[in-house]
Amino acid sequence: MYAQMVKTAGTGLKSREEMTEQERNFQDKIDADIKIEPKDWMPDDYRKTLIRQIGQHAHSEIVGQLPEGNWITRAPTLERKAILLAKVQDEAGHGLYLYCAAETLGVSRDELTQMLLDGRMKYSSIFNYPTLNWADIGAVGWLVDGAAIMNQVPLQRTSYGPYARAMVRICKEESFHQRQGYDAIRKMAEGTPEQKRMAQDALNRFWFPSLMMFGPSDKDSVHSAQSMAWKIKINTNDELRQKFVDQTVPQAEYLGLTIPDPDLKWNEDRGHYDFSEPDWSEFFDVIKGNGPCNVDRLAARNKAWDDGQWVRDGLLAHARKKRARDLAAE
Amino acid sequence: MTRDEAFLQFLLRMGDNTLILGHRVSEWCGVAPVLEEDIALANTALDLIGQTQMWLGLAGEIDGGKSADDLAFLRDAWDFRNVLLVEVPNADFGRTLMRQFLFDAWHSIMLGRLIKSSDERVAAIAAKASKEVAYHLERSGDTVVGLGDGTEESHARMQEALDYLWPYVGEMFASDDVDAQMVAAGIAPYPADLRAEYDALVERVLNTATLTIPESRFAHKGGRDGRMHTEHLGHLLTQMQWLQRAYPGAKW
Amino acid sequence: MNNEWPLWEIFIRGQHGMSHRHVGSLHAPDAEMAIKNARDVYTRRNEGVSIWVVEANAITASSPSDKGPMYEPSESKVYRHPTFFDIPDEVGAM
């Protein structure tokens, strides 16, 4: 899940009696699955929460380019290089679609970018972990994109029209990401002993951080109820985490890799796997800025933005000059 | 030099140019000045990697059944045949785009001739690549114009990039025995014969960009014959080839 | 002065499409670059053959509260839709 712990604005879920007439009409539309569009009336808190959520999602795509981009110049074959580059490029595209969706809510992309760069807005905790061997590229596609897809597929039905439409486009493009990841790690799991060791090492490091992507346990998620009533959050964190574990365990078994959780086992009664909770204190450390890569990731984004200023200004200045010349010639 | 040996050299020159430039451009992924440029640069790099697979794939066939990957990942610097222009580091976005433009202009003219190559395989690769490169040239040309004729700072940076890169332009038009054999076989043109068209194109764009072409015609050389690459190529290869070198024989 | 590149709305007609469809938006300094950016951003998977770009500011959108009066009248004009008419099978495709 690329949007974690999005703070829902407002005072919490209101009863129908507490709502104004406008709020009641709004909620009725959502309950009837009628999409909310940019010019529709919407509660301020709905708008604020969506800007936070879509913004965080977009930032995650952009920062998420970095750990995978880390391996583009070291990809082991021309084909792997092309696949990885195309995938990381898609992430830039997904960030772009999401920023555009956020912009329909009255915030500009530059404003959102500024909030990412100065730390006022967050991105997913997962991208603060390093990619250390080539199998990490497989693990990121398989586990991280796998976890993201779990969250994004239901979001195609989210109540805000532009967000839902962005998610439809993203999900369509995302289908190749998880597959390429699994294919890459499978090649290694079936390869030389060193390659197999890389694959296991990648799974060891990415397993729990992937589980953290879904956010803290439901009992600790104070913001969910309102966001779910607004249909900008569709499933609970624990639901999605369980679904992810159930889906992933057989995939790991097929690869002959061991999930780094001694307590992982099938629970016949529940019809689900039991598994260990991630270390939530580590999660909160990462969220607070103390993950292995937080400082470097933000520094990289800031450098790219600052270094690019003259380019953005230069091309805009040229466009304005050209326009002035064209007008003068008319 | 037999004709096959010359043909192999020619194919390596084409494929190493796109390999090394594609690698350089791919270094921008995730850190370009704006999202739209990030995506566009990745498209350019993807096209160049695809062209590399075709050129080096054919080179490998001639070279005793090697794969494009064998040639890309298992040769050392002295066996590379790319021009020096494509191996110089990206530096800022301005130098990257200026390098792209100076190469695209040559590349598009060269591919235009190769479409008529007597070798059908060469003609087919050129036909596919020339469509992609026509767009690269349009985009890099427009960006060079936009930045040259943008702000004072962008103009200064683009002029600096042009001054730095201009001495690397001449090598694209050097001709040697390999070229003579390719011309005789009707496979490829004399690079020197492309210069007039190149100069006209480049002058037109750089004039619109309000940039001044340096007067010196001095040309660094040593890339396309492998005699003396820049120091930069070795560093690029240590990254690019690391996995293949560290784990010989592994399948990825 | 605000130095953010303007926002453009992108419309693309696909290979077999009859008309341009809105596919999304992007930023660009001018219309020419918007078209190029659209090619790079929105046709990465061969989606289109023709691109229109319109500066987002130049679009006037109907107000959603007009949804009723603007569109409901056409809902009653069902005869505009071909399936309204019962055509005998014997006459063939129409």
XYZ file of C-alpha atoms in Angstrom:
676
model
C 0.000 0.000 0.000
C 1.599 3.214 -1.107
C -0.565 5.400 1.110
C 0.102 4.438 4.714
C -1.331 5.975 7.819
C -2.981 8.781 5.908
C -4.400 11.025 8.584
C -8.096 11.463 7.917
C -9.050 15.105 8.352
C -11.967 16.084 10.561
C -13.405 14.931 13.808
C -14.248 11.392 12.818
C -17.311 9.653 11.542
C -20.518 11.646 11.890
C -23.945 10.158 12.334
C -26.614 11.192 9.826
C -28.164 13.437 12.435
C -24.886 15.282 12.915
C -24.483 15.901 9.189
C -25.651 19.016 7.402
C -28.018 18.494 4.507
C -25.158 18.974 2.052
C -23.103 16.353 3.857
C -26.028 13.940 3.840
C -26.501 14.374 0.076
C -22.816 13.856 -0.418
C -22.794 10.663 1.640
C -25.881 9.414 -0.220
C -24.067 9.781 -3.519
C -21.110 7.838 -2.200
C -23.366 5.141 -0.815
C -25.051 4.876 -4.222
C -21.598 4.500 -5.881
C -21.956 7.770 -7.740
C -18.509 9.200 -8.408
C -17.581 12.536 -6.929
C -16.156 14.827 -9.605
C -13.872 17.876 -9.218
C -16.575 20.531 -9.419
C -18.999 18.698 -7.118
C -19.486 19.980 -3.615
C -17.445 17.965 -1.145
C -16.680 18.317 2.555
C -13.428 20.133 3.203
C -12.130 17.181 5.187
C -12.798 14.822 2.274
C -10.797 17.109 -0.002
C -7.944 17.438 2.494
C -7.760 13.722 3.168
C -7.757 12.913 -0.527
C -4.975 15.401 -1.234
C -2.915 13.737 1.493
C -3.666 10.240 0.268
C -3.226 10.812 -3.475
C -0.189 12.998 -2.814
C 1.429 10.348 -0.655
C 0.666 7.750 -3.265
C 2.215 9.906 -6.005
C 5.299 10.677 -3.899
C 5.743 6.947 -3.291
C 5.854 6.299 -7.035
C 8.483 8.975 -7.562
C 10.671 8.069 -4.587
C 10.093 4.433 -5.522
C 12.003 5.052 -8.742
C 15.200 5.416 -6.723
C 15.751 1.960 -5.171
C 15.049 0.235 -8.483
C 16.810 2.884 -10.543
C 19.804 1.964 -8.399
C 20.196 -1.182 -10.540
C 19.442 0.051 -14.060
C 23.110 0.641 -14.874
C 24.062 -2.754 -13.417
C 21.333 -4.913 -14.950
C 22.966 -8.159 -16.066
C 21.572 -8.414 -19.608
C 20.300 -5.992 -22.228
C 16.824 -7.424 -21.919
C 16.767 -7.096 -18.120
C 18.023 -3.559 -18.450
C 15.239 -2.676 -20.879
C 12.562 -4.336 -18.728
C 13.735 -2.615 -15.565
C 14.021 0.760 -17.257
C 10.529 0.414 -18.712
C 9.219 -0.514 -15.297
C 10.831 2.378 -13.461
C 9.617 4.659 -16.241
C 6.076 3.407 -15.643
C 6.451 4.467 -12.033
C 7.247 8.004 -13.136
C 4.112 7.776 -15.272
C 2.038 6.573 -12.345
C 3.327 9.427 -10.223
C 2.383 11.799 -13.007
C -1.182 10.448 -13.330
C -1.669 10.658 -9.568
C -0.336 14.201 -9.277
C -2.787 15.170 -12.020
C -5.626 13.564 -10.058
C -4.571 15.523 -6.961
C -4.405 18.711 -8.986
C -8.129 18.485 -9.699
C -8.604 19.074 -5.961
C -7.011 22.504 -6.149
C -3.401 21.861 -5.253
C -0.600 22.210 -7.816
C 2.034 19.587 -8.548
C 4.784 22.005 -7.546
C 3.101 22.583 -4.181
C 2.852 18.857 -3.578
C 6.467 18.386 -4.655
C 7.570 21.100 -2.272
C 5.791 19.343 0.596
C 7.572 16.098 -0.238
C 10.939 17.813 -0.476
C 10.704 19.599 2.850
C 9.332 16.546 4.630
C 5.790 17.803 5.261
C 4.355 14.917 3.237
C 5.358 11.270 3.446
C 5.858 8.424 1.028
C 5.635 4.689 1.622
C 8.047 3.321 4.224
C 9.146 0.538 1.878
C 11.254 2.840 -0.280
C 13.498 3.661 2.643
C 15.015 0.203 2.390
C 18.089 -0.357 0.215
C 18.361 -2.602 -2.862
C 21.593 -4.474 -2.267
C 21.770 -7.289 -4.786
C 20.199 -7.968 -8.165
C 17.605 -10.304 -6.671
C 16.219 -7.285 -4.800
C 14.887 -6.090 -8.142
C 12.954 -9.320 -8.407
C 11.821 -9.080 -4.790
C 10.618 -5.506 -5.224
C 8.523 -6.446 -8.252
C 7.190 -9.608 -6.692
C 6.555 -8.446 -3.119
C 6.369 -4.653 -3.167
C 4.372 -4.361 -6.368
C 2.371 -7.385 -5.278
C 1.444 -5.603 -2.061
C 0.715 -2.375 -3.923
C -1.583 -4.142 -6.379
C -3.592 -5.605 -3.473
C -4.404 -2.079 -2.459
C -4.739 -0.528 -5.881
C -7.162 -2.948 -7.459
C -9.985 -2.068 -5.014
C -9.089 1.623 -5.301
C -10.294 1.524 -8.902
C -13.723 1.747 -7.255
C -12.838 4.642 -4.986
C -15.410 7.443 -4.711
C -13.348 10.245 -6.268
C -13.627 10.051 -10.060
C -10.182 11.322 -11.131
C -8.458 9.094 -8.535
C -10.452 6.040 -9.620
C -9.634 6.691 -13.271
C -5.934 7.114 -12.509
C -6.027 3.805 -10.645
C -7.661 2.049 -13.599
C -4.851 3.181 -15.861
C -2.210 2.316 -13.279
C -3.570 -1.163 -12.621
C -3.629 -1.875 -16.340
C 0.057 -0.984 -16.600
C 1.006 -2.540 -13.277
C 0.179 -6.069 -14.333
C 3.599 -6.497 -15.953
C 5.509 -5.221 -12.933
C 4.797 -8.025 -10.544
C 5.293 -10.635 -13.248
C 8.686 -9.299 -14.303
C 9.747 -9.303 -10.653
C 8.698 -12.873 -10.084
C 10.323 -13.931 -13.330
C 13.611 -12.237 -12.359
C 13.767 -13.791 -8.893
C 12.699 -17.162 -10.252
C 15.633 -17.168 -12.657
C 17.887 -16.674 -9.640
C 16.174 -19.158 -7.370
C 16.714 -21.729 -10.102
C 20.253 -20.550 -10.836
C 23.703 -21.016 -9.338
C 24.162 -21.377 -5.556
C 25.282 -17.729 -5.394
C 22.172 -16.602 -7.247
C 19.970 -18.633 -4.952
C 21.686 -17.045 -1.994
C 20.956 -13.587 -3.439
C 17.293 -14.522 -3.883
C 16.955 -15.771 -0.309
C 18.798 -12.740 1.018
C 16.404 -10.444 -0.863
C 13.366 -12.252 0.530
C 14.824 -12.122 4.052
C 15.218 -8.365 3.873
C 12.009 -7.494 2.024
C 9.468 -9.772 3.708
C 8.632 -7.796 6.824
C 8.994 -4.361 5.226
C 6.477 -5.570 2.612
C 4.030 -6.542 5.356
C 4.483 -3.080 6.849
C 3.324 -1.518 3.598
C -0.277 -2.189 4.614
C 0.080 0.047 7.662
C -0.414 -0.708 11.339
C -2.902 -3.208 12.618
C -6.583 -2.243 12.401
C -6.861 -1.952 16.160
C -4.234 0.819 15.995
C -5.639 2.556 12.918
C -7.677 5.427 14.242
C -8.500 6.982 10.899
C -10.014 4.149 8.986
C -13.735 4.480 9.717
C -14.280 7.884 8.117
C -12.088 7.081 5.107
C -13.962 3.842 4.577
C -17.310 5.602 4.791
C -16.036 7.986 2.121
C -14.849 5.015 0.068
C -11.349 6.338 -0.265
C -10.143 3.367 1.702
C -11.813 0.145 0.653
C -10.320 -2.631 2.793
C -8.779 -2.647 6.238
C -5.030 -2.964 6.681
C -5.260 -6.397 8.274
C -7.566 -7.761 5.564
C -5.156 -6.812 2.857
C -2.101 -8.026 4.775
C -3.697 -11.440 5.284
C -4.643 -11.623 1.627
C -1.089 -10.771 0.657
C 0.413 -13.449 2.902
C -2.040 -16.073 1.647
C -1.175 -15.244 -1.934
C 2.577 -15.009 -1.472
C 3.411 -18.094 0.592
C 2.739 -20.614 -2.209
C 4.708 -18.427 -4.623
C 7.712 -18.538 -2.300
C 7.333 -22.294 -1.905
C 7.330 -22.714 -5.664
C 10.658 -20.888 -5.778
C 12.091 -23.077 -3.047
C 12.698 -19.997 -0.899
C 12.022 -19.758 2.827
C 9.910 -16.965 4.228
C 11.834 -15.612 7.224
C 9.087 -16.301 9.753
C 9.348 -19.478 11.868
C 5.747 -19.027 13.030
C 4.299 -18.995 9.551
C 1.889 -21.893 9.128
C -1.418 -22.780 7.538
C -4.362 -22.485 9.898
C -6.987 -24.978 8.819
C -9.725 -23.458 10.993
C -9.291 -19.936 9.695
C -8.502 -21.011 6.151
C -5.580 -18.585 6.223
C -1.900 -18.557 7.075
C -0.918 -17.494 10.578
C 2.117 -15.249 10.530
C 4.239 -13.031 12.761
C 3.576 -9.335 12.962
C 6.352 -7.128 11.651
C 8.378 -5.194 14.209
C 6.194 -2.107 14.497
C 8.809 -0.144 16.389
C 11.026 -0.459 13.317
C 8.103 0.726 11.182
C 7.591 3.826 13.307
C 11.321 4.543 13.220
C 11.242 4.446 9.428
C 8.154 6.660 9.309
C 9.879 9.160 11.589
C 12.805 9.405 9.194
C 15.171 6.860 10.676
C 14.986 4.132 8.053
C 18.187 2.992 6.368
C 17.697 5.289 3.361
C 15.336 8.119 4.378
C 17.972 10.824 4.368
C 19.537 9.688 1.103
C 16.216 9.316 -0.700
C 15.061 12.789 0.224
C 18.460 14.249 -0.587
C 18.343 12.597 -4.024
C 14.881 14.021 -4.732
C 15.944 17.470 -3.545
C 19.074 17.408 -5.669
C 17.145 16.354 -8.774
C 14.618 19.132 -8.181
C 17.220 21.826 -7.477
C 19.457 20.771 -10.370
C 16.441 20.829 -12.670
C 15.305 24.339 -11.776
C 17.254 26.050 -14.551
C 15.880 23.567 -17.090
C 12.270 24.125 -16.092
C 12.800 27.891 -16.033
C 14.698 27.897 -19.309
C 12.094 25.975 -21.289
C 9.289 28.094 -19.857
C 11.135 31.327 -20.633
C 11.576 30.164 -24.217
C 7.887 29.286 -24.527
C 6.941 32.753 -23.289
C 9.351 34.489 -25.657
C 8.086 32.468 -28.571
C 4.514 33.313 -27.708
C 5.340 37.007 -27.474
C 7.091 36.842 -30.852
C 4.145 35.030 -32.427
C 1.718 37.623 -31.050
C 3.893 40.485 -32.295
C 3.966 38.942 -35.755
C 0.170 38.689 -35.989
C 41.212 -7.029 -43.314
C 38.633 -9.351 -44.850
C 35.219 -8.072 -45.732
C 33.663 -9.960 -42.834
C 36.165 -8.448 -40.428
C 35.341 -5.000 -41.736
C 31.601 -5.730 -41.557
C 31.982 -6.798 -37.929
C 33.842 -3.580 -37.108
C 31.088 -1.566 -38.760
C 28.359 -3.368 -36.802
C 30.243 -2.907 -33.531
C 30.543 0.797 -34.250
C 26.794 1.110 -34.731
C 25.902 -1.118 -31.788
C 28.466 0.252 -29.339
C 27.317 3.804 -30.037
C 23.743 2.938 -29.097
C 24.822 0.707 -26.205
C 26.978 3.303 -24.505
C 24.680 6.249 -25.185
C 21.643 4.237 -24.060
C 23.488 3.442 -20.863
C 24.338 7.086 -20.254
C 20.783 8.256 -20.885
C 19.392 5.545 -18.600
C 21.426 7.081 -15.759
C 18.829 9.887 -15.693
C 15.962 7.610 -14.754
C 14.404 8.946 -11.559
C 16.395 12.156 -11.317
C 15.460 14.243 -14.385
C 14.406 17.910 -13.991
C 10.696 17.186 -14.410
C 8.556 14.042 -14.652
C 7.746 14.493 -18.328
C 11.462 14.676 -19.189
C 12.209 11.676 -17.005
C 9.725 9.615 -18.998
C 10.939 10.957 -22.348
C 14.599 10.211 -21.581
C 13.698 6.678 -20.578
C 11.959 6.230 -23.943
C 15.091 7.371 -25.744
C 17.243 4.998 -23.700
C 14.827 2.134 -24.360
C 14.974 2.750 -28.101
C 18.765 2.790 -27.988
C 18.938 -0.446 -25.996
C 16.593 -2.060 -28.501
C 18.775 -0.913 -31.390
C 21.816 -2.267 -29.570
C 20.211 -5.692 -29.393
C 19.732 -5.619 -33.147
C 23.194 -4.303 -34.111
C 25.142 -6.405 -31.642
C 22.918 -9.390 -32.342
C 23.955 -9.249 -35.982
C 27.567 -8.558 -35.014
C 27.521 -11.639 -32.805
C 26.305 -13.796 -35.695
C 29.228 -12.633 -37.804
C 31.573 -13.076 -34.834
C 31.164 -16.826 -34.555
C 27.739 -17.090 -32.981
C 28.070 -14.819 -29.970
C 25.032 -13.162 -28.425
C 24.470 -9.425 -28.143
C 24.883 -9.848 -24.385
C 28.264 -11.571 -24.838
C 29.462 -8.581 -26.814
C 27.992 -5.991 -24.463
C 29.068 -7.537 -21.189
C 32.220 -9.503 -21.907
C 34.462 -7.221 -23.952
C 37.007 -4.875 -22.404
C 37.330 -1.189 -23.232
C 39.830 -1.593 -26.086
C 37.369 -3.750 -27.997
C 34.634 -1.125 -27.922
C 34.104 0.819 -31.136
C 31.802 3.657 -30.095
C 32.744 7.280 -30.758
C 34.088 9.162 -27.747
C 31.124 11.563 -27.815
C 28.712 8.987 -26.390
C 30.922 7.964 -23.466
C 31.505 11.393 -21.933
C 29.620 11.693 -18.637
C 26.154 13.228 -18.470
C 27.200 16.196 -16.324
C 24.139 18.477 -16.227
C 20.929 18.089 -18.209
C 22.215 20.638 -20.703
C 25.264 18.630 -21.664
C 23.191 15.455 -21.814
C 20.724 17.015 -24.241
C 23.411 18.715 -26.306
C 25.283 15.408 -26.616
C 22.008 13.746 -27.572
C 21.298 16.336 -30.231
C 24.800 16.210 -31.723
C 24.570 12.426 -31.893
C 20.926 12.253 -33.056
C 21.713 14.536 -35.990
C 24.505 12.224 -37.174
C 22.507 9.117 -36.327
C 19.455 10.144 -38.322
C 21.493 11.024 -41.406
C 23.520 7.812 -41.139
C 20.419 5.632 -40.733
C 18.797 7.398 -43.666
C 21.650 6.129 -45.837
C 21.727 2.672 -44.297
C 18.082 2.101 -45.210
C 19.440 1.733 -48.746
C 22.211 -0.650 -47.688
C 23.006 -3.550 -50.001
C 22.846 -5.800 -46.939
C 19.195 -6.517 -46.211
C 19.768 -7.094 -42.512
C 21.434 -3.709 -42.152
C 18.677 -2.058 -44.168
C 15.995 -3.648 -41.976
C 17.606 -2.517 -38.714
C 18.095 0.971 -40.131
C 14.468 1.157 -41.240
C 13.209 0.400 -37.742
C 15.772 2.558 -35.960
C 15.401 5.568 -38.235
C 11.769 6.065 -37.209
C 12.762 6.137 -33.558
C 15.728 8.392 -34.177
C 13.684 10.883 -36.192
C 11.719 11.495 -33.004
C 14.846 11.622 -30.826
C 16.222 14.337 -33.091
C 13.012 16.322 -33.058
C 12.876 16.203 -29.280
C 16.543 16.877 -28.539
C 16.626 19.625 -31.194
C 13.594 21.382 -29.692
C 15.029 21.102 -26.204
C 18.380 22.515 -27.298
C 16.518 25.423 -28.898
C 14.339 25.922 -25.817
C 17.249 25.961 -23.417
C 19.589 27.936 -25.689
C 16.919 30.588 -26.186
C 15.595 30.367 -22.605
C 17.009 32.237 -19.638
C 20.465 33.748 -19.349
C 21.534 30.803 -17.216
C 20.162 28.145 -19.536
C 21.786 29.872 -22.504
C 25.154 29.972 -20.753
C 24.957 26.334 -19.764
C 24.050 25.240 -23.282
C 26.889 27.255 -24.788
C 29.252 25.679 -22.269
C 27.956 22.224 -23.196
C 28.425 22.935 -26.890
C 31.948 24.226 -26.340
C 32.825 21.107 -24.357
C 31.286 18.638 -26.790
C 32.160 20.191 -30.127
C 35.669 18.651 -30.268
C 34.005 15.233 -30.086
C 31.845 15.835 -33.170
C 34.517 15.343 -35.812
C 35.147 11.690 -34.979
C 31.693 10.749 -36.288
C 32.910 11.735 -39.770
C 36.333 10.093 -39.723
C 36.803 7.454 -42.416
C 39.226 4.576 -42.529
C 39.806 1.232 -44.212
C 36.708 -0.292 -42.592
C 34.592 2.431 -44.151
C 36.284 1.992 -47.514
C 35.343 -1.685 -47.525
C 31.766 -0.920 -46.484
C 31.455 1.648 -49.261
C 32.890 -0.783 -51.806
C 30.356 -3.420 -50.744
C 27.496 -0.912 -50.867
C 26.755 -1.571 -47.209
C 27.376 1.867 -45.734
C 28.361 5.390 -46.808
C 31.616 7.203 -46.179
C 31.067 9.025 -42.901
C 32.891 12.027 -44.346
C 30.194 12.313 -47.005
C 27.566 12.977 -44.329
C 29.295 16.058 -42.981
C 27.759 18.713 -45.244
C 24.226 17.613 -44.476
C 25.099 17.398 -40.787
C 26.588 20.862 -40.673
C 23.551 22.361 -42.358
C 21.171 20.683 -39.912
C 23.181 21.436 -36.802
C 23.846 25.035 -37.792
C 20.171 25.662 -38.395
C 19.155 24.333 -34.974
C 22.015 25.914 -33.049
C 21.371 29.277 -34.715
C 17.749 29.114 -33.657
C 19.018 28.239 -30.197
C 21.105 31.450 -30.314
C 24.244 29.388 -29.695
C 27.636 29.880 -31.309
C 29.427 26.946 -32.905
C 33.095 26.982 -31.895
C 35.413 27.833 -34.764
C 37.958 25.133 -34.106
C 37.536 22.009 -36.154
C 39.862 20.054 -33.888
C 38.541 16.538 -33.341
C 39.355 14.047 -30.597
C 39.531 10.537 -31.920
C 40.298 6.978 -30.895
C 36.863 5.610 -30.036
C 35.609 4.191 -33.315
C 38.889 2.346 -33.929
C 39.389 1.518 -30.236
C 42.888 2.987 -30.204
C 42.275 5.320 -27.272
C 38.977 5.715 -25.416
C 38.380 8.287 -22.686
C 38.976 7.344 -19.068
C 35.228 7.408 -18.592
C 34.501 4.250 -20.569
C 36.260 1.931 -18.121
C 34.163 3.218 -15.232
C 30.990 2.804 -17.230
C 31.939 -0.789 -18.056
C 32.791 -1.697 -14.461
C 29.203 -0.918 -13.573
C 27.530 -2.299 -16.632
C 29.473 -5.561 -16.731
C 29.866 -6.215 -13.024
C 27.329 -8.999 -12.536
C 28.341 -10.869 -15.667
C 31.990 -10.632 -14.672
C 31.512 -11.508 -11.007
C 29.334 -14.555 -11.700
C 30.572 -16.025 -14.974
C 28.170 -18.343 -16.727
C 25.148 -17.509 -14.581
C 21.823 -17.069 -16.373
C 19.836 -13.984 -15.496
C 5.433 35.087 -11.336
C 4.322 31.473 -11.044
C 6.921 29.411 -12.838
C 5.095 26.109 -12.854
C 4.589 24.721 -16.339
C 0.938 24.960 -17.361
C -1.320 21.920 -17.192
C -2.567 20.410 -20.471
C -5.414 18.009 -21.093
C -4.514 15.248 -23.530
C -6.825 13.669 -26.089
C -5.731 10.708 -28.152
C -7.264 8.867 -31.062
C -6.213 5.248 -31.184
C -5.456 3.168 -34.235
C -9.041 2.034 -34.696
C -10.711 4.854 -32.809
C -13.223 7.134 -34.428
C -12.606 10.112 -32.183
C -10.145 11.589 -29.741
C -10.640 10.539 -26.131
C -9.436 12.239 -22.994
C -6.595 10.143 -21.555
C -5.226 12.386 -18.819
C -3.144 15.482 -18.260
C 0.469 16.587 -18.024
C 2.635 19.669 -17.671
C 4.508 21.354 -20.501
C 5.873 24.827 -21.231
C 3.913 25.148 -24.480
C 1.601 23.306 -26.853
C 4.376 21.824 -28.990
C 6.145 20.350 -25.984
C 2.794 19.199 -24.614
C 2.288 17.124 -27.765
C 5.760 15.639 -27.457
C 5.292 14.936 -23.770
C 1.944 13.327 -24.522
C 3.625 11.045 -27.014
C 6.156 9.995 -24.387
C 3.755 9.773 -21.452
C 0.525 8.493 -22.936
C 1.495 6.402 -25.957
C 4.175 4.211 -24.358
C 2.148 1.159 -25.301
C 1.190 2.132 -28.849
C -2.060 3.588 -27.669
C -2.485 6.333 -30.200
C -1.969 7.723 -33.647
C -3.233 11.278 -33.207
C -2.857 13.649 -30.276
C -4.714 16.821 -29.317
C -3.618 19.010 -26.439
C -5.658 21.749 -24.785
C -4.467 23.982 -21.993
C -6.527 22.975 -18.959
C -7.406 26.630 -18.286
C -9.088 26.872 -21.666
C -11.628 24.186 -20.880
C -15.016 25.234 -19.623
C -16.740 22.359 -17.899
C -20.405 21.988 -17.141
C -21.246 22.266 -13.499
C -22.128 18.893 -11.988
C -25.247 20.318 -10.356
C -26.517 20.913 -13.918
C -26.348 17.175 -14.498
C -30.112 16.926 -14.244
C -31.234 19.690 -16.628
C -28.332 19.164 -19.056
C -28.638 15.455 -19.646
C -31.975 14.154 -18.494
C -33.906 15.548 -21.489
C -31.855 13.355 -23.792
C -32.627 10.334 -21.669
C -36.246 10.632 -22.786
C -35.261 10.819 -26.441
C -34.695 7.116 -26.649
C -35.447 7.153 -30.366
C -31.965 8.590 -30.891
C -30.569 5.186 -29.982
C -30.612 2.613 -32.781
C -31.792 -0.210 -30.542
C -35.056 1.685 -30.016
C -36.274 0.478 -33.352
C -37.459 -3.026 -33.932
C -36.183 -4.115 -37.322
C -37.478 -7.390 -38.789
C -34.701 -9.987 -39.122
C -35.651 -10.588 -42.753
C -34.406 -7.168 -43.878
C -30.838 -7.938 -42.847
C -28.257 -5.807 -41.074
C -28.998 -2.155 -40.695
